[in-house]
Coordinates of C-alpha atoms and ligand atoms in Angstrom, one line a residue:
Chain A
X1466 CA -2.1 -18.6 20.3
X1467 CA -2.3 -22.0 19.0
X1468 CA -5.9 -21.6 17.6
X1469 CA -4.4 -18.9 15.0
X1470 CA -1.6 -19.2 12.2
X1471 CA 0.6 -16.4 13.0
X1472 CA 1.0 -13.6 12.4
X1473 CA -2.6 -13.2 11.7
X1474 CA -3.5 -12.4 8.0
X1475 CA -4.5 -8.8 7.2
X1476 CA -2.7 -7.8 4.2
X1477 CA -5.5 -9.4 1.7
X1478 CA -5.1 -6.2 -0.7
X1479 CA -1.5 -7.2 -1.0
X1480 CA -2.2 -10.6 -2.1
X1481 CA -4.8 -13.6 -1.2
X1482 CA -4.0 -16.9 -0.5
X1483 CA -5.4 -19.2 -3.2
X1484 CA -8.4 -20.9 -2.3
X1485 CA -8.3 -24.3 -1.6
X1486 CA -11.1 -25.0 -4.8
X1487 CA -9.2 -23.4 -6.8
X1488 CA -5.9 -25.4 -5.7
X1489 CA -7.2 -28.4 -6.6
X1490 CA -8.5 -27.1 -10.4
X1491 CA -4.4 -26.2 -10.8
X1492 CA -3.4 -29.3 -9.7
X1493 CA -5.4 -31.0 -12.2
X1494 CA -3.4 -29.3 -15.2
X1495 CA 0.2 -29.9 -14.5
X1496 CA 1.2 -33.8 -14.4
X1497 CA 1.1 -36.6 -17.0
X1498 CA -2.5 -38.1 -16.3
X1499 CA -3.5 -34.2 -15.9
X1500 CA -4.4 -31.5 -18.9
X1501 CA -0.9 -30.3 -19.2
X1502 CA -0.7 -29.9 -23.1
X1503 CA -0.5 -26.5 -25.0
X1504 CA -3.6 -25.1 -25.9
X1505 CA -2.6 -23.6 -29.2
X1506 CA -1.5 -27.2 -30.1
X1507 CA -4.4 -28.2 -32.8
X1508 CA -3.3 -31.5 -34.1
X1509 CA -3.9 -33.9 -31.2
X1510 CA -6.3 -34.3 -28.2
X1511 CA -3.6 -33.3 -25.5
X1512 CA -4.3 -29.3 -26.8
X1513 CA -7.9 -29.5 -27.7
X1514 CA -8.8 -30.8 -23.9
X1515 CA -6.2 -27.8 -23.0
X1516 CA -8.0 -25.4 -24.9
X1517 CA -11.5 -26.5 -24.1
X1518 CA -10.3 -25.6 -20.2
X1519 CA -9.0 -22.3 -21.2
X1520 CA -12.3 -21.8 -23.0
X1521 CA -14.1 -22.3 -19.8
X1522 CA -12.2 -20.0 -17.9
X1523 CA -12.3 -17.4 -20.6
X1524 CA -16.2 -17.9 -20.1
X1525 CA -15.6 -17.2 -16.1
X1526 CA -14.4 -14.0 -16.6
X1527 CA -16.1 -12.8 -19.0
X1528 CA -19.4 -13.7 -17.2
X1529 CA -18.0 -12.3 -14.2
X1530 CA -17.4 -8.9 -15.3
X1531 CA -20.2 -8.6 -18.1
X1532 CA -18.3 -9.1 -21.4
X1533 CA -18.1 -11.2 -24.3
X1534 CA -15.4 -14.3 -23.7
X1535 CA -13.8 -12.9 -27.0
X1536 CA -13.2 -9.6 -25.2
X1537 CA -10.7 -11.1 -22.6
X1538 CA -7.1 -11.6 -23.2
X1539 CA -4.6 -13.3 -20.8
X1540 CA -2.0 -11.7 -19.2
X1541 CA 0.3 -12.5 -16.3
X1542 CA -1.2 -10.0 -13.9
X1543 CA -2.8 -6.2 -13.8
X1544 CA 0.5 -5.0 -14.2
X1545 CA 1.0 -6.1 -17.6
X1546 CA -2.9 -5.5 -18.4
X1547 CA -1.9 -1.8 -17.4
X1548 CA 1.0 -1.4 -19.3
X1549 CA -0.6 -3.2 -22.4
X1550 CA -3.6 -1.7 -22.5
X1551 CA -2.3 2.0 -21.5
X1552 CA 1.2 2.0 -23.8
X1553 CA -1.3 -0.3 -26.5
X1554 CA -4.0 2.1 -26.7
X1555 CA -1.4 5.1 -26.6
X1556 CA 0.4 3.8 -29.3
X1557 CA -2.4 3.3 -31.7
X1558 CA -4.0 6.5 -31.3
X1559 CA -1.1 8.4 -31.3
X1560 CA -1.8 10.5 -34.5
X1561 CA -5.1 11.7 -32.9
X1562 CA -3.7 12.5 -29.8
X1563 CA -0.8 12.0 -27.6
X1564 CA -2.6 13.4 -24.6
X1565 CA -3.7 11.0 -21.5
X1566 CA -5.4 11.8 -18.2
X1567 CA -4.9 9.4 -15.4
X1568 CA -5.1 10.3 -11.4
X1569 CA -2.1 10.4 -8.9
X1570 CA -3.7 8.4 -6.5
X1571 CA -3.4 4.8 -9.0
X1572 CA -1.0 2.3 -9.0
X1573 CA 2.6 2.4 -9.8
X1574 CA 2.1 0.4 -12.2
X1575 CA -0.6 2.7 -14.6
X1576 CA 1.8 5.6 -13.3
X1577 CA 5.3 4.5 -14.4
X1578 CA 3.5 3.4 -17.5
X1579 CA 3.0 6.9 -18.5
X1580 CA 5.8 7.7 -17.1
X1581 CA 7.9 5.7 -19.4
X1582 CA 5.0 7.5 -22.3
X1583 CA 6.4 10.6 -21.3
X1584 CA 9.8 9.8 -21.9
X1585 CA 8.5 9.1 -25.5
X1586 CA 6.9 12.3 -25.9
X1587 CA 3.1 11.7 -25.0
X1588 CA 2.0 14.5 -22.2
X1589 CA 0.0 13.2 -19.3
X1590 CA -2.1 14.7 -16.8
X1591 CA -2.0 13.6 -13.4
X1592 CA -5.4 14.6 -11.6
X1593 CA -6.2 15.0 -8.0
X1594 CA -8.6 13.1 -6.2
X1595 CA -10.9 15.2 -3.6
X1596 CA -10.0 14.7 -0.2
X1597 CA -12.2 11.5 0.0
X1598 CA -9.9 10.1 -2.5
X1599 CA -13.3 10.1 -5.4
X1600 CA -12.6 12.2 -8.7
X1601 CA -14.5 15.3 -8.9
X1602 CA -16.2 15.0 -12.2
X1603 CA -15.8 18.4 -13.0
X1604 CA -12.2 18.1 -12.5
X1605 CA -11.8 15.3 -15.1
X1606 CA -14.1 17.2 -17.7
X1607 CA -11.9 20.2 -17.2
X1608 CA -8.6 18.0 -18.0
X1609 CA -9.9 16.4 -21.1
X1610 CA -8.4 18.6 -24.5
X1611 CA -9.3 17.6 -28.5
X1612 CA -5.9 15.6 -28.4
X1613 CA -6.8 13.3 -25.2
X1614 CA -6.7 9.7 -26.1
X1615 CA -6.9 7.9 -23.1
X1616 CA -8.7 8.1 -19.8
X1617 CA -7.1 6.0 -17.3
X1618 CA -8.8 6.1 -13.8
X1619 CA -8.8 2.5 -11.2
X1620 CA -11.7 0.9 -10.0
X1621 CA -11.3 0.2 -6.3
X1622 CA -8.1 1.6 -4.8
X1623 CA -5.3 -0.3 -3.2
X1624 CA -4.4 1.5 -0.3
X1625 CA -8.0 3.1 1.0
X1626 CA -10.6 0.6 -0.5
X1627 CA -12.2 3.8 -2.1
X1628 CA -14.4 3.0 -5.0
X1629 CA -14.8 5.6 -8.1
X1630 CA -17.7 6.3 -9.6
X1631 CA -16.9 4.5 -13.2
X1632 CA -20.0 4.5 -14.6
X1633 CA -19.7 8.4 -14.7
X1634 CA -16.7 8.2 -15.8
X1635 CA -17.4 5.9 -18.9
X1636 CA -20.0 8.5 -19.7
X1637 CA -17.9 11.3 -20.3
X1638 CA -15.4 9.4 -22.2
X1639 CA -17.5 8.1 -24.0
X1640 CA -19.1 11.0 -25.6
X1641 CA -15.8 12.4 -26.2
X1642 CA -14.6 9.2 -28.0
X1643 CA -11.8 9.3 -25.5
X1644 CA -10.2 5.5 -24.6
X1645 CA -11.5 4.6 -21.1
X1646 CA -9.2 2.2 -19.3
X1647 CA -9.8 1.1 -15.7
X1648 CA -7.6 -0.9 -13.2
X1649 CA -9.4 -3.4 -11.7
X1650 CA -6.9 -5.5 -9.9
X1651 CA -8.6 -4.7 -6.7
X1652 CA -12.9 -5.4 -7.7
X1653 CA -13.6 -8.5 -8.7
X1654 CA -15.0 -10.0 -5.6
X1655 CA -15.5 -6.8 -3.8
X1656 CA -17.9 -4.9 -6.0
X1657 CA -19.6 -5.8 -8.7
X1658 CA -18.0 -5.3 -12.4
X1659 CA -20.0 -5.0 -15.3
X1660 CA -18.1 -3.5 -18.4
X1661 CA -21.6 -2.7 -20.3
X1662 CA -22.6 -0.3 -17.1
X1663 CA -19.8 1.0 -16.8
X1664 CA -18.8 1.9 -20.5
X1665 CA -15.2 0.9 -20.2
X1666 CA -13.2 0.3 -23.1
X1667 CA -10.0 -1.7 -21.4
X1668 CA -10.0 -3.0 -18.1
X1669 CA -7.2 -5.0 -16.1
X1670 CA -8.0 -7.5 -14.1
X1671 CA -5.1 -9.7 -11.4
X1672 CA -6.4 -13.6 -10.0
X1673 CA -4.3 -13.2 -7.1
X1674 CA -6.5 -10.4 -5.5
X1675 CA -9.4 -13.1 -5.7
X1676 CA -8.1 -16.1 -4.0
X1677 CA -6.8 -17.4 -7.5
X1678 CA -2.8 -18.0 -8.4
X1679 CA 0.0 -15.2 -8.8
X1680 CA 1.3 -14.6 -12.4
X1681 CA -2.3 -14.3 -14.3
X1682 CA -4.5 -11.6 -14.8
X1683 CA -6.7 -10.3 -17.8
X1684 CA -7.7 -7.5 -19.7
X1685 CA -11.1 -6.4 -21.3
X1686 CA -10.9 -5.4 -24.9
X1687 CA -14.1 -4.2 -26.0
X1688 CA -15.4 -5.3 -29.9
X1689 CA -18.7 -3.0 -29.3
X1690 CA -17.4 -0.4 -30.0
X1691 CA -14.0 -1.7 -31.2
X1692 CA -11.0 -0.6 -29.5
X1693 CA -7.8 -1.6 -31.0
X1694 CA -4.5 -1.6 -28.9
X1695 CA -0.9 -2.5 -30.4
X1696 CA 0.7 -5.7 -28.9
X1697 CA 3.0 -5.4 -26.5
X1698 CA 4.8 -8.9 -27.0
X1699 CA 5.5 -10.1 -30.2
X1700 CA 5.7 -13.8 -30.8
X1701 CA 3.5 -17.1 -31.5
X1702 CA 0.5 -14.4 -32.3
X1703 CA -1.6 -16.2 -28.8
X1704 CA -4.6 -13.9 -28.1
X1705 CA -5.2 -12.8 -31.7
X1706 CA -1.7 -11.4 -31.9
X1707 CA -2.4 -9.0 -28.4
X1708 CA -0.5 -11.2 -26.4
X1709 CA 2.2 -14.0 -27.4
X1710 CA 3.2 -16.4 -25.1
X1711 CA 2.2 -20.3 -24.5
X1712 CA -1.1 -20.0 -22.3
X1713 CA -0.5 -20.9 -18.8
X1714 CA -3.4 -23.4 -18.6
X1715 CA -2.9 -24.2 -14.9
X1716 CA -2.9 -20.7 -14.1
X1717 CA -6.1 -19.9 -16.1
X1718 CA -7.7 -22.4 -14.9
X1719 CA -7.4 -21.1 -11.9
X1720 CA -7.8 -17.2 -12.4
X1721 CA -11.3 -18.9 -14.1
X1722 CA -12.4 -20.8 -10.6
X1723 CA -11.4 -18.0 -8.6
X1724 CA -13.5 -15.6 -10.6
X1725 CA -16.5 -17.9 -10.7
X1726 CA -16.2 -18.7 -6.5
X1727 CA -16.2 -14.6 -6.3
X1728 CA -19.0 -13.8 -8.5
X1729 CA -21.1 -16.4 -6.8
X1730 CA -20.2 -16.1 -3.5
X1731 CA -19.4 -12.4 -3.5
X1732 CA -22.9 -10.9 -1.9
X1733 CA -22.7 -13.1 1.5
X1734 CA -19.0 -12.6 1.7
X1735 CA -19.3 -9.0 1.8
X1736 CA -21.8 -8.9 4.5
X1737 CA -19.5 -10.7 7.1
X1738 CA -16.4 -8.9 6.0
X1739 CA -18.2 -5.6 6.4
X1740 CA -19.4 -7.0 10.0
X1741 CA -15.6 -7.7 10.5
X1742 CA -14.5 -4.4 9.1
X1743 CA -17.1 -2.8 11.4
X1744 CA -16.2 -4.8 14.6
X1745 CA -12.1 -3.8 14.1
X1746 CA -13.1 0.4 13.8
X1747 CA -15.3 -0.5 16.5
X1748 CA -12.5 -1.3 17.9
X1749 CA -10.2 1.6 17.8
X1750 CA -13.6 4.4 17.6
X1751 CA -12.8 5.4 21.1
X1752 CA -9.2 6.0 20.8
X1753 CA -7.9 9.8 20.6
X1754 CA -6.3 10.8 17.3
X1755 CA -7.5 8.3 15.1
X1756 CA -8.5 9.2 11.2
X1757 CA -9.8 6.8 9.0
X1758 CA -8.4 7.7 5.2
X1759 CA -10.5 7.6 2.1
X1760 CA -14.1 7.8 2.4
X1761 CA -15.5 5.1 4.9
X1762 CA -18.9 4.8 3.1
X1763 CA -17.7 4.9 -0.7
X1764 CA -15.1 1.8 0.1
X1765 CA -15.1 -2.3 -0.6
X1766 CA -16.0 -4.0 2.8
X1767 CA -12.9 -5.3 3.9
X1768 CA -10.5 -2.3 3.9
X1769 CA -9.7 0.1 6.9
X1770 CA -7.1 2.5 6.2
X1771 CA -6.2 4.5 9.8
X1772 CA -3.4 6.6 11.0
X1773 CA -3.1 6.7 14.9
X1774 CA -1.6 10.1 14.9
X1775 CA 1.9 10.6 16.4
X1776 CA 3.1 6.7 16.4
X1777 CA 5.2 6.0 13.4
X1778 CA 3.6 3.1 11.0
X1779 CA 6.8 0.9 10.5
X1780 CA 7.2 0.8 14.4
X1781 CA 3.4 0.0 15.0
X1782 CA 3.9 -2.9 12.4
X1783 CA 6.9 -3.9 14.5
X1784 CA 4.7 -4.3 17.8
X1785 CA 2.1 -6.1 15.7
X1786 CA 4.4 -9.2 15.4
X1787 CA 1.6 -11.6 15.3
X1788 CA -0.6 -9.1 12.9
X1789 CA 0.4 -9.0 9.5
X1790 CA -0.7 -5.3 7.3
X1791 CA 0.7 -2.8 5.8
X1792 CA 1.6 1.0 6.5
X1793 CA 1.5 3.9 4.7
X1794 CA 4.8 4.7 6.1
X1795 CA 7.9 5.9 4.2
X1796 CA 9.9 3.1 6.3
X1797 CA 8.3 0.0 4.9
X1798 CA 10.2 1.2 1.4
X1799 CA 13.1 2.1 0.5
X1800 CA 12.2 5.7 -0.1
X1801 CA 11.5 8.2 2.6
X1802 CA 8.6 9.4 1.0
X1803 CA 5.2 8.2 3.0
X1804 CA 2.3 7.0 0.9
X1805 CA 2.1 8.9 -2.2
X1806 CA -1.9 8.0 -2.3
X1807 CA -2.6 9.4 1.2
X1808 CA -0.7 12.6 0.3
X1809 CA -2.7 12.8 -2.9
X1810 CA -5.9 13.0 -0.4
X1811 CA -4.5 15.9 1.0
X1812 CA -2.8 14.0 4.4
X1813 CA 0.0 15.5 5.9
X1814 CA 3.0 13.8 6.2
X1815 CA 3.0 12.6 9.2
X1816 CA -0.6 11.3 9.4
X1817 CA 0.7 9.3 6.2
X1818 CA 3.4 8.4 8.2
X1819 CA 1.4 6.7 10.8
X1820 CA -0.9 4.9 8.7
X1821 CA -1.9 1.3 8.6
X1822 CA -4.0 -0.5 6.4
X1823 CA -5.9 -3.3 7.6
X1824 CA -7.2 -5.8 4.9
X1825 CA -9.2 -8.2 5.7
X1826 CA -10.8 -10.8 3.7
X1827 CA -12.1 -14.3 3.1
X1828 CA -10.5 -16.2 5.7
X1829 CA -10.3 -13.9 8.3
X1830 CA -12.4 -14.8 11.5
X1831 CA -13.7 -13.1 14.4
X1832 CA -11.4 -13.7 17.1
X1833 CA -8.9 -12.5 14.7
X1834 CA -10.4 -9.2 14.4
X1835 CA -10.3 -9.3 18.2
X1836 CA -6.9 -9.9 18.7
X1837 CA -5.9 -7.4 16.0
X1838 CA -7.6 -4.8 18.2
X1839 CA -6.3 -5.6 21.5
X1840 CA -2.6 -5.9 20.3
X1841 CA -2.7 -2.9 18.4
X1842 CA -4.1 -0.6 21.0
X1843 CA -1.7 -1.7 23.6
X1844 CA 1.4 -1.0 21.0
X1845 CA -0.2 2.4 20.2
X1846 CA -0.2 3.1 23.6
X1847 CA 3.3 1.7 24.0
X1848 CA 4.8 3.8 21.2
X1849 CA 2.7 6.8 22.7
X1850 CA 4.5 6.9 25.7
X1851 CA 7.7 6.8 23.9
X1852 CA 6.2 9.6 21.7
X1853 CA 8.2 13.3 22.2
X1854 CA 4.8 14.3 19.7
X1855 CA 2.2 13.1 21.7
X1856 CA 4.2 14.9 24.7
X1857 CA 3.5 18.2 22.6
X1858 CA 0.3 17.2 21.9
X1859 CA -0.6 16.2 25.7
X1860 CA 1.1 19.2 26.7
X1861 CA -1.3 21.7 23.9
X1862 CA 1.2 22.6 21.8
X1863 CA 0.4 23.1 17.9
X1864 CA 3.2 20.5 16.4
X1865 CA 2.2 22.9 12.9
X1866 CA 3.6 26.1 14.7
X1867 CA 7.0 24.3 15.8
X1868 CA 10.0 24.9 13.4
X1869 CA 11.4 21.7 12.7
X1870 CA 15.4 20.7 12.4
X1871 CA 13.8 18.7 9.3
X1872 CA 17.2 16.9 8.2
Chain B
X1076 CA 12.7 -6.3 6.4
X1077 CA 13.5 -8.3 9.2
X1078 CA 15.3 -6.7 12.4
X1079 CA 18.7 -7.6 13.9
X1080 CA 18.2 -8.8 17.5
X1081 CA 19.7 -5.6 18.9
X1082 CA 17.5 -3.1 17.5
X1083 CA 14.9 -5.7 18.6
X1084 CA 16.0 -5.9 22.3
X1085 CA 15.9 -2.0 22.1
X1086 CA 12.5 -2.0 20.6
X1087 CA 11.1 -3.8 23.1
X1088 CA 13.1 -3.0 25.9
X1089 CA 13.7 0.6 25.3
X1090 CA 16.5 2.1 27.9
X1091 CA 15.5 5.8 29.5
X1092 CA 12.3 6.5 28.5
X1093 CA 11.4 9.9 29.8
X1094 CA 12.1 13.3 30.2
X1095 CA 13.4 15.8 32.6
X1096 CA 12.7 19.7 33.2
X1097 CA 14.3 21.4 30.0
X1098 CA 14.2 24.5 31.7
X1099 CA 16.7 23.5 34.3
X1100 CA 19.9 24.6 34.2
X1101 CA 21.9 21.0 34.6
X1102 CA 19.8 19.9 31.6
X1103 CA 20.2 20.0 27.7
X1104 CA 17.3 18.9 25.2
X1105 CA 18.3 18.3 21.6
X1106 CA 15.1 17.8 19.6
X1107 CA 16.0 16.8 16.0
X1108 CA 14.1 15.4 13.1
X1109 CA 10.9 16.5 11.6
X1110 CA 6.7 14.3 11.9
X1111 CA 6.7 15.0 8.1
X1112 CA 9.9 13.1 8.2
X1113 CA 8.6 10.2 10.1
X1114 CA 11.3 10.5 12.7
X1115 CA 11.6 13.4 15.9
X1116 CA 14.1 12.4 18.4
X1117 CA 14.6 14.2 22.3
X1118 CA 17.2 13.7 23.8
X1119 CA 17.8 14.9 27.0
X1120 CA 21.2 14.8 29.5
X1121 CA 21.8 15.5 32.9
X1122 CA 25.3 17.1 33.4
X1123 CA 27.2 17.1 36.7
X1124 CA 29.2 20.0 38.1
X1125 CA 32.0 18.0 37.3
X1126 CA 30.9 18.3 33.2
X1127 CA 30.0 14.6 33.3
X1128 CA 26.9 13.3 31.9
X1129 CA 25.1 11.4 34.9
X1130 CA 21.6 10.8 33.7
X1131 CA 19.9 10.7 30.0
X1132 CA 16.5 9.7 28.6
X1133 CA 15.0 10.0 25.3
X1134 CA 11.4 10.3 23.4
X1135 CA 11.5 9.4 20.3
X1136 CA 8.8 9.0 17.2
X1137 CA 9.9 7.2 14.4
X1138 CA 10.8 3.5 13.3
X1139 CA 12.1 0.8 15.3
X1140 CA 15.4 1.6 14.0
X1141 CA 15.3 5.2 15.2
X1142 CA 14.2 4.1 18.8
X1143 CA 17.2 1.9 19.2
X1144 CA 19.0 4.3 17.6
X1145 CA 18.4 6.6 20.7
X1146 CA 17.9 4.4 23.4
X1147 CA 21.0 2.8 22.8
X1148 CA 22.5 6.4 22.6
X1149 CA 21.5 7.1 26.6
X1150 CA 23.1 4.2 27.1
X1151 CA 26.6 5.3 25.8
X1152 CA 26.5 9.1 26.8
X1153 CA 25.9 7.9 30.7
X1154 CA 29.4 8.8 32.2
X1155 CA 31.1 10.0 29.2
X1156 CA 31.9 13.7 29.8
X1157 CA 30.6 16.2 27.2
X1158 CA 33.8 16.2 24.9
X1159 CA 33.6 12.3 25.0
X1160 CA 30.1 12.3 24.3
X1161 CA 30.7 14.8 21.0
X1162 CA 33.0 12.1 19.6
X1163 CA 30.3 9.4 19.3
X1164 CA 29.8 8.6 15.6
X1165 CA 27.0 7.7 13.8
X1166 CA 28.6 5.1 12.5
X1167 CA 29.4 3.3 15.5
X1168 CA 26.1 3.5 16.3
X1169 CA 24.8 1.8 13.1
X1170 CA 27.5 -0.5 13.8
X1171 CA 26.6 -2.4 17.1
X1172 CA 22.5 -2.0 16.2
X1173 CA 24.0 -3.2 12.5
X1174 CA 22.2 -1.2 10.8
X1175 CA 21.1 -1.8 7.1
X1176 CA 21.8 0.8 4.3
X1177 CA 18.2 2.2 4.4
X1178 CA 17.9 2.8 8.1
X1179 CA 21.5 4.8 8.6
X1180 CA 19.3 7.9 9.0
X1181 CA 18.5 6.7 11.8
X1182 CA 21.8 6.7 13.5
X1183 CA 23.1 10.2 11.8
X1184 CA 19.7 11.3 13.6
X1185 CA 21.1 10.3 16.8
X1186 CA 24.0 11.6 16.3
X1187 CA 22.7 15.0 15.6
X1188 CA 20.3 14.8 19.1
X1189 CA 23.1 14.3 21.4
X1190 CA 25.1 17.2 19.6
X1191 CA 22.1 19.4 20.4
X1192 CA 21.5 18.4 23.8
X1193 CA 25.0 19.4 24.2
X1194 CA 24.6 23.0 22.9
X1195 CA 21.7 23.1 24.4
X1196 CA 23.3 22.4 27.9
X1197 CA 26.3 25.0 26.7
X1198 CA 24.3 27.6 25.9
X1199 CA 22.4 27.6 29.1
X1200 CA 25.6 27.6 31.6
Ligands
LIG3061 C1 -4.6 -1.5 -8.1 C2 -3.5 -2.5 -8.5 N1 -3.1 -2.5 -9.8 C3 -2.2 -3.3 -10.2 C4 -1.6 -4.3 -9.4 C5 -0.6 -5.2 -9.9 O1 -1.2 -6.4 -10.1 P1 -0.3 -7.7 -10.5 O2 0.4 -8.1 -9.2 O3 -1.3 -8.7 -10.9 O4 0.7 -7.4 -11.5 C6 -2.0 -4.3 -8.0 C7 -1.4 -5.2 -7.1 O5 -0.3 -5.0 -6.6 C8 -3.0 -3.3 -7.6 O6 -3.4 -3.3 -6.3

């Protein structure tokens, strides 16, 4: 095992481990003989050389994702993004509308946000995805009403990889003159984002999805046609009053290198995590009772979402000791609910329940993918045995036609 | 979460795994839990003529937790007549595997297995 770091790293939708490039940028914005002085400080060269690096990384992004650098305003991650731009836009629009249309399959973090609307009287609309996990268009046309303000649908999904079909989206919105917000804490890297194509209106973005620091992220405000949000934080008046707060220049800096690495690098990357992604399904293809969740074709590369039928997830992650992912199992929370997303795409419980998602990404080598494979088919097979389900199964009893003690 | 070592040492060294033929009459099967709750535990005992429990083995699906939970459950009911064997708690169970807060479910589970088994085993005599 010595050639590998374990356990193995194949959680990369969780988080990515900075990339060494981008390290180095950081490092050289922190000391004394570094840029370490406050951007917003006009009266000495200390903040101009600040700001001129937070100018530049302002450019990445922008140029990464097809807008305007004055169109991006920093954050500290998608979460905040979300809850500024959905609470922001909610807020200003509210005596057109206080109606918003979001899907149940996003993060918690656009759906506690409306959550937390609904406490203040808004009325939100939680849409089902098809069984792909893709929106049916028809669906979302059928939700909108004269009083919708905002459309809130993500870009690439956490849990299954599945990519929606924004472009469509942004169409319909856009003739209704309805807000169109996307999460896209998961694309950047992964598929290509271009705010003009897509007709978005607010988009979040996170750096640590893309190899780039923890505790910065972005979000898209579009001038062309102007959308206007109300601030979330109140303070200094940073980011043309959207966002107070001294800029982190370290940590733009680096969201700004990781963003220019991934738009550059992003077409050969794909193609050998794809071949990775491939090789591990390969990999468990000839297995019995295997389901892949979310549409395999409409997906980012480096994602495979399975359940191996009638092993529990947090158990399989327990054999996996020198594999590191994550389940769609109730057990890896503190809930007992399984994966709210996979039930959303019309899973049962208990194929939620023995879900794991495999994500793998930029560092992630061959003989890792091999390993992965054999360690996880010998602790399905392990946890099969132990199985009174597969038993049943074996056996040709319907587990649907038994009545459960359910407790 | 990380495990304790005992729920570990269960884990990987599960005690009992198997089954025996529930339709015979020295046998009781409890079967508790639910797939959509992401634990189904079986739980099986042997009983003497004497009302002693001589054998058990267990199935179970679920989380690492829940496996201990059972295996160390054969464990304890081995030799323990079927009055003694009603008296284990749960919570002596979440005890020694020591348990955290969100996995006591897990041990109320057990509980609730070797209390069917034991109606189970009733019911057929
Ligand atoms: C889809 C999605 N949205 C939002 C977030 C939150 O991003 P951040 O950690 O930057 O706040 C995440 C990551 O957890 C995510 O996957």
């Amino acid at each position: 095992m010595s050639d590998f770091k374990t356990p193995i790293y194949m959680d990369y939708s969780s988080t990515t481990p900075v990339d060494p490039r981008v390290a180095e940028k950081m490092m050289q914005c922190l000391t004394m003989d570094g840029v370490f002085g406050n951007p917003a400080s006009r009266s000495h060269a200390h903040g101009w050389a600040a700001e001129d690096l937070v100018d530049q990384a302002r450019e990445e992004i922008a140029k990464t994702v097809g807008a305007d650098s004055r169109e991006i305003v920093w954050t500290s991650g998608a979460t905040e993004s979300n809850n500024l731009a959905i609470k922001g836009a909610a807020h200003f629009n509210q005596r057109r509308g206080k109606h918003i249309v979001t899907m149940k399959t996003e993060h918690k973090a656009v759906l506690d946000t409306c959550r937390q609307l609904e406490r203040e009287g808004f009325e939100v609309t939680y849409l089902d995805p098809m069984e792909n996990g893709l929106l049916d268009l028809d669906v979302l046309k059928a939700a909108l009403r004269d009083d919708t303000t905002i459309v809130s649908v993500m870009h690439v999904n956490n849990e299954t990889g599945v990519i929606q079909d924004l472009a469509a989206i942004g169409e319909i919105c856009r003739d209704r003159k309805i807000v169109f917000h996307v999460d896209a804490a998961q694309s950047v890297g992964k598929v290509v984002v271009d705010v003009e194509a897509f007709k978005v209106d607010l988009m979040s973005f996170s750096a640590h999805k893309a190899y780039g620091p923890k505790g910065i992220g972005a979000l898209f405000v579009r001038r062309k046609p102007r959308v206007r949000i109300e601030a979330q934080i109140h303070g200094g008046g940073h980011e043309r009053g959207m966002r107070s707060g001294t800029l982190p220049t370290h940590q733009i800096v680096g969201m700004g290198e990781a963003f220019r690495i991934a738009r550059e690098e992003m077409g050969a990357e794909n193609e050998r995590i794809r071949m990775l992604r491939d090789r591990l399904y390969d990999g468990f293809k000839d297995m019995e009772e295997v389901f892949v969740n979310g549409d395999l074709d409409q997906r980012i590369a480096g994602n495979l979402n399975i359940s191996f039928n009638f092993v529990e997830g947090e158990s399989l992650m327990m054999s996996l000791r020198d594999v590191a992912v994550s389940s769609g199992s109730a057990c890896t929370s503190a809930s007992l609910e399984p994966s709210y997303v996979l039930r959303a795409l019309g899973r049962s419980d208990e194929l939620a329940h023995s879900s794991l998602r495999f994500t793998i990404g930029r560092f992630t080598t061959e003989a890792e993918v091999d390993l992965a494979i054999e360690q996880t088919r010998a602790a399905v097979e392990k946890l099969r045995d132990l199985s009174p389900l597969w038993d049943m199964f074996k056996d040709g009893i319907d587990l649907d036609s038994v009545v459960w003690a359910a407790h | 979460m990380a495990y304790g070592d005992k729920v570990m040492d269960h884990y990987d060294n599960p005690r009992n795994v198997g089954s025996f033929d529930a339709k015979d009459a020295e046998i009781g099967t409890g079967m508790v839990g639910a797939p959509a709750c992401g634990d189904v535990m079986r739980l099986q005992i042997k009983v003497g003529t004497d009302g002693v429990i001589e054998d058990a083995k267990f199935k179970t699906y679920g989380c690492g937790s829940a496996i201990a939970s059972s295996s160390l459950l054969t464990e304890w009911v081995k030799g323990k007549t079927l009055d003694e064997a009603k008296e284990i708690k749960n919570t002596a169970i979440a005890e020694e595997l020591e348990l955290p807060p969100v996995k006591i479910h897990c041990s109320v589970l057990a509980e609730d297995a070797i209390r069917a088994a034991i109606d189970d085993y009733q019911s057929k005599q």
